[in-house]
Short mmCIF file of C-alpha atoms and ligand atoms in Angstrom, two decimals:
data_model
loop_
_atom_site.label_atom_id
_atom_site.label_comp_id
_atom_site.label_asym_id
_atom_site.label_seq_id
_atom_site.Cartn_x
_atom_site.Cartn_y
_atom_site.Cartn_z
CA MET D 22 21.59 -1.03 3.91
CA LYS D 23 19.02 -3.38 5.46
CA ALA D 24 15.70 -2.11 6.80
CA ILE D 25 12.45 -3.70 7.85
CA LEU D 26 9.85 -1.97 5.72
CA CYS D 27 6.14 -1.26 5.78
CA HIS D 28 5.01 -0.90 2.13
CA ARG D 29 1.27 -1.01 2.96
CA TYR D 30 -0.83 -1.01 6.12
CA GLY D 31 -1.47 -4.41 7.64
CA PRO D 32 -0.57 -6.83 10.43
CA PRO D 33 3.08 -7.54 11.37
CA ASP D 34 3.38 -10.30 8.72
CA THR D 35 3.13 -7.69 5.93
CA LEU D 36 6.50 -6.17 6.94
CA GLU D 37 9.39 -7.03 4.60
CA LEU D 38 13.16 -6.98 5.06
CA GLY D 39 14.63 -4.96 2.19
CA ASP D 40 17.50 -2.80 0.98
CA ILE D 41 17.29 0.99 0.93
CA PRO D 42 19.82 3.76 0.21
CA GLU D 43 22.03 5.01 3.06
CA PRO D 44 20.59 8.14 4.75
CA VAL D 45 22.33 11.51 4.54
CA ALA D 46 22.31 13.90 7.51
CA GLY D 47 20.26 17.01 6.69
CA PRO D 48 20.74 20.37 8.47
CA GLY D 49 20.35 19.90 12.23
CA GLU D 50 20.50 16.10 11.92
CA VAL D 51 22.96 13.30 12.61
CA VAL D 52 23.18 9.90 10.96
CA ALA D 53 23.69 7.16 13.53
CA LYS D 54 24.57 3.49 13.14
CA VAL D 55 21.73 1.81 15.01
CA GLU D 56 22.85 -0.56 17.78
CA ALA D 57 19.41 -1.39 19.20
CA VAL D 58 15.78 -0.38 18.63
CA GLY D 59 13.13 -0.23 21.36
CA LEU D 60 9.71 -1.53 20.30
CA ASN D 61 6.48 -0.13 21.71
CA PHE D 62 2.79 -1.00 21.45
CA PHE D 63 2.30 1.93 19.06
CA ASP D 64 4.55 0.16 16.51
CA THR D 65 1.71 -2.38 16.11
CA LEU D 66 -0.65 0.53 15.38
CA ILE D 67 1.57 2.61 13.08
CA ILE D 68 2.07 -0.31 10.63
CA ALA D 69 -1.70 -0.95 10.63
CA GLY D 70 -2.58 2.68 9.82
CA LYS D 71 -4.30 3.01 13.21
CA TYR D 72 -1.93 5.55 14.78
CA GLN D 73 -2.16 9.35 14.70
CA THR D 74 1.16 9.55 12.77
CA LYS D 75 0.96 8.23 9.19
CA PRO D 76 4.47 8.25 7.62
CA PRO D 77 4.91 8.04 3.83
CA PHE D 78 5.55 4.49 2.44
CA PRO D 79 7.84 2.72 2.69
CA PHE D 80 8.75 3.39 6.30
CA SER D 81 10.24 1.34 9.13
CA PRO D 82 8.67 0.94 12.56
CA GLY D 83 10.84 1.64 15.62
CA GLY D 84 10.29 4.90 17.51
CA GLU D 85 13.43 4.90 19.67
CA PHE D 86 17.00 3.67 19.41
CA SER D 87 20.57 3.74 20.64
CA GLY D 88 23.56 4.02 18.36
CA VAL D 89 26.78 5.71 17.37
CA VAL D 90 26.96 8.97 15.40
CA GLU D 91 28.63 8.46 12.02
CA SER D 92 28.12 11.86 10.39
CA VAL D 93 26.57 15.24 11.22
CA GLY D 94 24.62 17.69 9.07
CA ALA D 95 25.09 21.44 8.63
CA GLY D 96 24.90 23.47 11.83
CA VAL D 97 25.38 20.53 14.21
CA THR D 98 27.90 21.39 16.92
CA GLU D 99 26.77 19.40 19.97
CA PHE D 100 27.43 15.92 18.50
CA ALA D 101 30.40 14.46 16.63
CA PRO D 102 31.16 11.14 14.91
CA GLY D 103 31.81 8.45 17.52
CA ASP D 104 29.35 9.80 20.12
CA ARG D 105 27.11 7.15 21.73
CA VAL D 106 23.55 8.50 21.52
CA MET D 107 19.98 7.54 22.43
CA GLY D 108 16.59 9.07 21.75
CA TYR D 109 13.43 8.97 19.67
CA THR D 110 12.75 8.91 15.96
CA ASN D 111 8.94 8.36 16.04
CA TYR D 112 9.49 5.78 13.25
CA ASN D 113 12.31 4.59 10.92
CA ALA D 114 14.64 3.31 13.66
CA ALA D 115 14.35 -0.35 12.56
CA ARG D 116 17.14 -0.12 9.99
CA GLU D 117 20.93 -0.23 10.01
CA ARG D 118 21.35 3.56 10.00
CA THR D 119 18.90 6.33 10.71
CA ALA D 120 18.89 10.12 10.30
CA VAL D 121 17.58 11.94 13.37
CA PRO D 122 17.26 15.61 14.44
CA VAL D 123 19.63 16.62 17.25
CA ASP D 124 16.62 17.81 19.31
CA ASN D 125 15.57 14.15 19.68
CA ILE D 126 18.79 12.70 21.09
CA VAL D 127 21.15 12.88 24.07
CA LYS D 128 24.54 11.31 24.71
CA ILE D 129 24.33 7.98 26.54
CA ALA D 130 25.19 8.17 30.25
CA ALA D 131 28.41 6.51 31.37
CA GLY D 132 27.72 2.97 32.52
CA LEU D 133 24.55 2.53 30.45
CA ASP D 134 24.63 -0.19 27.78
CA PHE D 135 23.17 0.20 24.28
CA ASP D 136 20.27 -2.18 24.96
CA ARG D 137 18.78 -0.38 27.94
CA ALA D 138 19.55 2.99 26.33
CA ALA D 139 17.41 1.97 23.33
CA ALA D 140 14.47 0.95 25.50
CA LEU D 141 14.36 3.79 28.01
CA THR D 142 13.36 7.02 26.26
CA ILE D 143 9.65 6.53 25.60
CA ILE D 144 8.50 4.41 28.54
CA TYR D 145 10.33 6.19 31.35
CA GLY D 146 9.88 9.53 29.62
CA THR D 147 6.11 8.96 29.57
CA ALA D 148 6.08 7.76 33.19
CA TYR D 149 8.10 10.83 34.23
CA HIS D 150 5.93 13.32 32.34
CA ALA D 151 2.79 11.65 33.74
CA LEU D 152 3.81 11.40 37.41
CA VAL D 153 5.96 14.52 37.78
CA HIS D 154 4.35 17.09 35.48
CA ARG D 155 0.74 15.97 35.14
CA ALA D 156 -0.21 14.19 38.41
CA GLN D 157 2.40 15.92 40.59
CA LEU D 158 2.60 12.69 42.59
CA ARG D 159 3.59 13.16 46.24
CA PRO D 160 5.37 10.69 48.54
CA HIS D 161 3.01 8.30 50.37
CA GLU D 162 0.18 8.82 47.87
CA THR D 163 -1.44 5.67 46.48
CA LEU D 164 -0.69 5.13 42.78
CA ALA D 165 -2.59 2.43 40.84
CA VAL D 166 -0.98 1.33 37.57
CA LEU D 167 -3.03 -0.56 34.95
CA GLY D 168 -1.15 -2.84 32.53
CA ALA D 169 1.59 -2.77 35.16
CA SER D 170 3.94 -5.33 33.57
CA GLY D 171 3.98 -3.73 30.10
CA GLY D 172 6.40 -1.08 28.85
CA VAL D 173 4.96 2.16 30.24
CA GLY D 174 3.25 0.26 33.07
CA LEU D 175 6.42 -1.22 34.50
CA ALA D 176 8.30 2.07 34.08
CA THR D 177 5.54 3.79 36.10
CA VAL D 178 5.62 1.12 38.84
CA GLU D 179 9.36 1.67 39.20
CA LEU D 180 9.27 5.46 39.02
CA GLY D 181 6.29 5.65 41.41
CA HIS D 182 8.19 3.47 43.87
CA LEU D 183 11.27 5.69 43.49
CA MET D 184 9.12 8.78 44.18
CA GLY D 185 7.91 7.26 47.45
CA ALA D 186 4.35 6.33 46.46
CA ARG D 187 2.47 3.22 47.56
CA VAL D 188 2.12 1.38 44.25
CA ILE D 189 -0.78 -0.93 43.33
CA ALA D 190 0.06 -2.95 40.21
CA CYS D 191 -2.88 -4.20 38.13
CA ALA D 192 -2.48 -6.82 35.40
CA SER D 193 -4.14 -9.84 33.80
CA THR D 194 -2.01 -12.76 35.05
CA ASP D 195 -0.33 -13.77 38.28
CA ASP D 196 3.05 -14.04 36.49
CA LYS D 197 2.76 -10.43 35.38
CA LEU D 198 1.84 -9.37 38.92
CA ALA D 199 4.77 -11.24 40.47
CA PHE D 200 7.00 -9.48 37.94
CA ALA D 201 5.55 -6.06 38.86
CA ARG D 202 5.99 -6.84 42.57
CA ALA D 203 9.64 -7.70 41.96
CA HIS D 204 9.98 -4.25 40.38
CA GLY D 205 8.60 -2.23 43.29
CA ALA D 206 4.82 -2.76 43.51
CA ASP D 207 3.49 -2.89 47.09
CA GLU D 208 0.10 -4.43 46.26
CA VAL D 209 -1.23 -6.32 43.25
CA VAL D 210 -4.63 -6.81 41.59
CA ASN D 211 -5.45 -9.44 38.97
CA TYR D 212 -8.18 -7.60 37.03
CA GLU D 213 -9.11 -10.70 35.06
CA ARG D 214 -10.07 -12.43 38.28
CA GLU D 215 -11.19 -9.67 40.66
CA ASP D 216 -13.55 -6.78 39.99
CA LEU D 217 -11.33 -3.67 39.83
CA ARG D 218 -13.75 -1.48 41.83
CA ASP D 219 -13.90 -4.06 44.65
CA ALA D 220 -10.12 -4.43 44.66
CA PHE D 221 -9.60 -0.66 44.85
CA LYS D 222 -12.16 -0.39 47.71
CA ARG D 223 -10.21 -3.10 49.53
CA LEU D 224 -6.79 -1.49 48.92
CA GLY D 225 -7.76 2.21 48.89
CA GLY D 226 -10.03 2.12 51.95
CA GLU D 227 -12.16 5.16 52.84
CA HIS D 228 -9.65 7.53 51.29
CA GLY D 229 -9.52 5.97 47.80
CA ILE D 230 -6.80 5.95 45.16
CA ASP D 231 -4.85 9.19 44.70
CA VAL D 232 -3.52 8.62 41.19
CA VAL D 233 -4.48 6.14 38.44
CA PHE D 234 -2.06 5.57 35.52
CA ASP D 235 -4.18 4.19 32.69
CA PRO D 236 -2.51 2.97 29.45
CA VAL D 237 -5.19 0.29 28.89
CA GLY D 238 -8.65 1.92 28.69
CA GLY D 239 -11.49 -0.45 27.74
CA PRO D 240 -13.50 -1.80 30.68
CA TYR D 241 -11.01 -0.69 33.37
CA SER D 242 -11.10 3.12 33.12
CA GLU D 243 -14.53 3.76 34.62
CA PRO D 244 -14.11 1.56 37.74
CA ALA D 245 -10.68 3.15 38.22
CA LEU D 246 -12.14 6.67 38.00
CA ARG D 247 -14.91 5.69 40.43
CA SER D 248 -12.23 4.60 42.92
CA LEU D 249 -10.37 7.93 43.04
CA ALA D 250 -9.89 9.86 46.26
CA TRP D 251 -11.10 13.44 46.74
CA GLN D 252 -8.95 15.52 44.34
CA GLY D 253 -7.45 12.37 42.84
CA ARG D 254 -5.95 12.31 39.34
CA HIS D 255 -6.72 9.88 36.48
CA LEU D 256 -3.92 9.84 33.91
CA VAL D 257 -5.17 9.02 30.39
CA VAL D 258 -2.18 7.41 28.68
CA GLY D 259 -3.45 4.93 26.09
CA PHE D 260 -6.01 2.39 24.97
CA ALA D 261 -4.15 -0.90 24.63
CA ALA D 262 -7.46 -2.75 25.19
CA GLY D 263 -8.68 -1.23 21.92
CA GLU D 264 -11.80 0.54 23.18
CA ILE D 265 -11.70 4.28 24.03
CA PRO D 266 -13.98 4.54 27.07
CA LYS D 267 -16.49 7.32 27.66
CA LEU D 268 -16.49 8.53 31.26
CA PRO D 269 -19.43 10.07 33.22
CA LEU D 270 -18.44 13.68 34.03
CA ASN D 271 -20.55 13.74 37.22
CA LEU D 272 -17.83 11.58 38.83
CA VAL D 273 -15.25 14.27 38.09
CA LEU D 274 -17.45 16.88 39.77
CA LEU D 275 -18.31 14.77 42.81
CA LYS D 276 -14.71 13.84 43.53
CA GLY D 277 -13.21 17.23 42.71
CA CYS D 278 -10.79 15.11 40.69
CA ALA D 279 -8.84 15.69 37.48
CA VAL D 280 -8.76 13.60 34.31
CA LEU D 281 -5.37 14.44 32.83
CA GLY D 282 -4.16 13.73 29.31
CA VAL D 283 -0.58 12.49 28.95
CA PHE D 284 0.95 13.01 25.50
CA TRP D 285 4.68 12.28 25.60
CA GLY D 286 5.16 13.00 21.88
CA GLN D 287 3.82 16.55 22.15
CA TRP D 288 5.62 17.28 25.41
CA VAL D 289 9.06 16.42 23.97
CA ARG D 290 8.43 18.67 20.94
CA ARG D 291 7.07 21.57 22.96
CA ASP D 292 9.66 21.44 25.75
CA THR D 293 12.85 19.97 24.30
CA ALA D 294 15.09 21.22 27.12
CA ALA D 295 12.90 19.58 29.79
CA TYR D 296 12.74 16.35 27.76
CA LYS D 297 16.53 16.20 27.48
CA ALA D 298 17.03 16.94 31.19
CA ALA D 299 14.49 14.24 32.14
CA ILE D 300 16.02 11.61 29.86
CA GLU D 301 19.52 12.32 31.17
CA GLN D 302 18.24 11.92 34.75
CA LEU D 303 16.34 8.71 33.93
CA ALA D 304 19.34 7.27 32.09
CA LYS D 305 21.55 8.00 35.09
CA TRP D 306 19.06 6.29 37.45
CA CYS D 307 19.07 3.33 35.07
CA ALA D 308 22.87 3.21 34.94
CA ASP D 309 22.90 3.37 38.77
CA GLY D 310 20.46 0.43 39.03
CA LYS D 311 17.55 2.51 40.43
CA LEU D 312 15.44 1.72 37.33
CA SER D 313 15.68 -1.66 35.61
CA CYS D 314 14.67 -0.99 32.00
CA HIS D 315 13.96 -4.72 31.83
CA ILE D 316 14.47 -6.28 28.38
CA GLN D 317 12.46 -9.47 27.82
CA HIS D 318 13.95 -10.44 24.46
CA VAL D 319 16.15 -9.14 21.63
CA TYR D 320 15.14 -10.03 18.04
CA PRO D 321 17.10 -9.70 14.79
CA LEU D 322 15.61 -7.25 12.28
CA ALA D 323 14.16 -10.07 10.15
CA GLU D 324 12.06 -11.22 13.13
CA THR D 325 10.34 -7.86 13.68
CA PRO D 326 6.93 -9.44 12.83
CA GLN D 327 7.30 -12.01 15.63
CA ALA D 328 8.23 -9.27 18.10
CA LEU D 329 5.25 -7.09 17.15
CA LYS D 330 2.90 -10.10 17.35
CA ALA D 331 4.12 -10.78 20.90
CA LEU D 332 3.28 -7.17 21.84
CA ALA D 333 -0.16 -7.33 20.23
CA ASP D 334 -0.86 -10.69 21.92
CA ARG D 335 -0.18 -9.29 25.41
CA LYS D 336 2.81 -11.60 25.90
CA VAL D 337 5.47 -9.06 26.84
CA MET D 338 6.75 -8.11 30.28
CA GLY D 339 9.05 -5.08 30.11
CA LYS D 340 10.49 -4.32 26.67
CA LEU D 341 11.39 -5.97 23.36
CA LEU D 342 14.36 -4.86 21.27
CA LEU D 343 15.51 -5.28 17.68
CA ARG D 344 19.18 -5.60 16.82
CA PRO D 345 19.82 -4.47 13.21
N1 NAP Q 429 0.27 8.93 25.87
C1 NAP Q 429 1.53 8.70 25.63
O1 NAP Q 429 2.33 9.62 25.51
C2 NAP Q 429 1.96 7.27 25.50
C3 NAP Q 429 3.32 6.93 25.53
C4 NAP Q 429 3.67 5.58 25.44
C5 NAP Q 429 2.66 4.61 25.29
N2 NAP Q 429 1.38 4.99 25.22
C6 NAP Q 429 0.28 4.01 25.08
O2 NAP Q 429 0.26 3.20 26.23
C7 NAP Q 429 -0.22 1.92 25.88
C8 NAP Q 429 0.76 0.86 26.35
O3 NAP Q 429 1.97 0.97 25.60
P1 NAP Q 429 3.20 -0.02 25.88
O4 NAP Q 429 4.20 0.24 24.81
O5 NAP Q 429 3.58 0.04 27.29
O6 NAP Q 429 2.49 -1.43 25.58
P2 NAP Q 429 2.73 -2.89 26.17
O7 NAP Q 429 4.11 -3.04 26.67
O8 NAP Q 429 2.22 -3.82 25.12
O9 NAP Q 429 1.75 -2.93 27.43
C9 NAP Q 429 0.37 -2.80 27.28
C10 NAP Q 429 -0.34 -3.52 28.41
O10 NAP Q 429 -1.74 -3.33 28.20
C11 NAP Q 429 -2.43 -4.46 28.68
N3 NAP Q 429 -3.51 -4.81 27.74
C12 NAP Q 429 -4.82 -4.91 28.05
N4 NAP Q 429 -5.54 -5.26 26.98
C13 NAP Q 429 -4.67 -5.42 25.97
C14 NAP Q 429 -4.82 -5.81 24.61
N5 NAP Q 429 -6.04 -6.10 24.08
N6 NAP Q 429 -3.71 -5.87 23.83
C15 NAP Q 429 -2.51 -5.56 24.34
N7 NAP Q 429 -2.29 -5.18 25.62
C16 NAP Q 429 -3.37 -5.12 26.44
C17 NAP Q 429 -1.43 -5.60 28.83
O11 NAP Q 429 -1.36 -5.94 30.20
P3 NAP Q 429 -2.36 -7.01 30.85
O12 NAP Q 429 -2.29 -8.25 30.03
O13 NAP Q 429 -1.79 -7.17 32.19
O14 NAP Q 429 -3.71 -6.36 30.85
C18 NAP Q 429 -0.09 -5.01 28.41
O15 NAP Q 429 0.94 -5.35 29.31
C19 NAP Q 429 -0.45 1.93 24.38
O16 NAP Q 429 -1.80 2.20 24.10
C20 NAP Q 429 0.43 3.06 23.91
O17 NAP Q 429 0.00 3.61 22.69
C21 NAP Q 429 1.01 6.29 25.32
#
């Protein structure tokens, strides 16, 4: 079967389309025919050897997918051939068939297509874990989202809006901000043009910002932390800007605030039942049109390098998919 393969660490151009043997479902696994693969920023890191997970070579990128179960391994009772499924693989989804543990997948909600099902698990799952479990976001609180037009950013804008927050979307271009506004943002900040601290003073007033969702890092984290309200929460999600910022702890003391780590990958492993319940709820909201799961473009497997370059070059609004 066809797979896009990483034989050595490097930029997207080093990936090669190749043939590999068909997978066999091990105990507790299913083999699914892959209908669509959701790409994420971490796919650009995993192929470069810059991600915390380092799979053995050759591996395929692609951490999430939708598909149809073709066979089940020993002990699998909750899935059968023909079931439409979605979920995460961490890597190895960008191939025609993939073997995946049953803990990682759920059946696709009625009314949800394969494309959105492939793109939903990681971004909305992360937004949900961040806002519901970590920040415990309340209605009418002010939520500022950095990188608001990207995968996790847009998911958080939409989920924050759905939870009744006042959402401030922050991004680098006016097109991205218009896109975030169309997806539920109440206010927008172009952080390439306006100083983030000034913008948050303007929009947060005396009270400040209750919750910051930060998947970008770099130069934006410290001004965002400085803008928090008393007992605000700063959600540390990722470092798409490349630099891991160091934050002055006196700010945390003075504001009585919390800097909260968000690690979707650990949460889903440590609390599988909660992960499955959350994904089923998010998929239903998506099927009902409450969440968009916006797909910018679908690429064939052979064009995986172009797709990953677009992500690395900051050109994506919403999600990119591969179709094996
Ligand atoms: N902690 C977790 O569990 C978890 C889960 C999922 C993702 N993440 C992390 O969250 C981050 C975003 O992931 P994603 O899949 O949503 O990525 P994405 O769709 O590519 O979005 C990233 C956003 O970051 C901004 N950005 C700023 N500087 C950038 C740069 N130098 N290169 C690329 N983007 C830059 C871009 O918006 P502007 O151009 O508007 O600035 C872009 O829209 C990544 O670091 C990822 O590893 C963490």
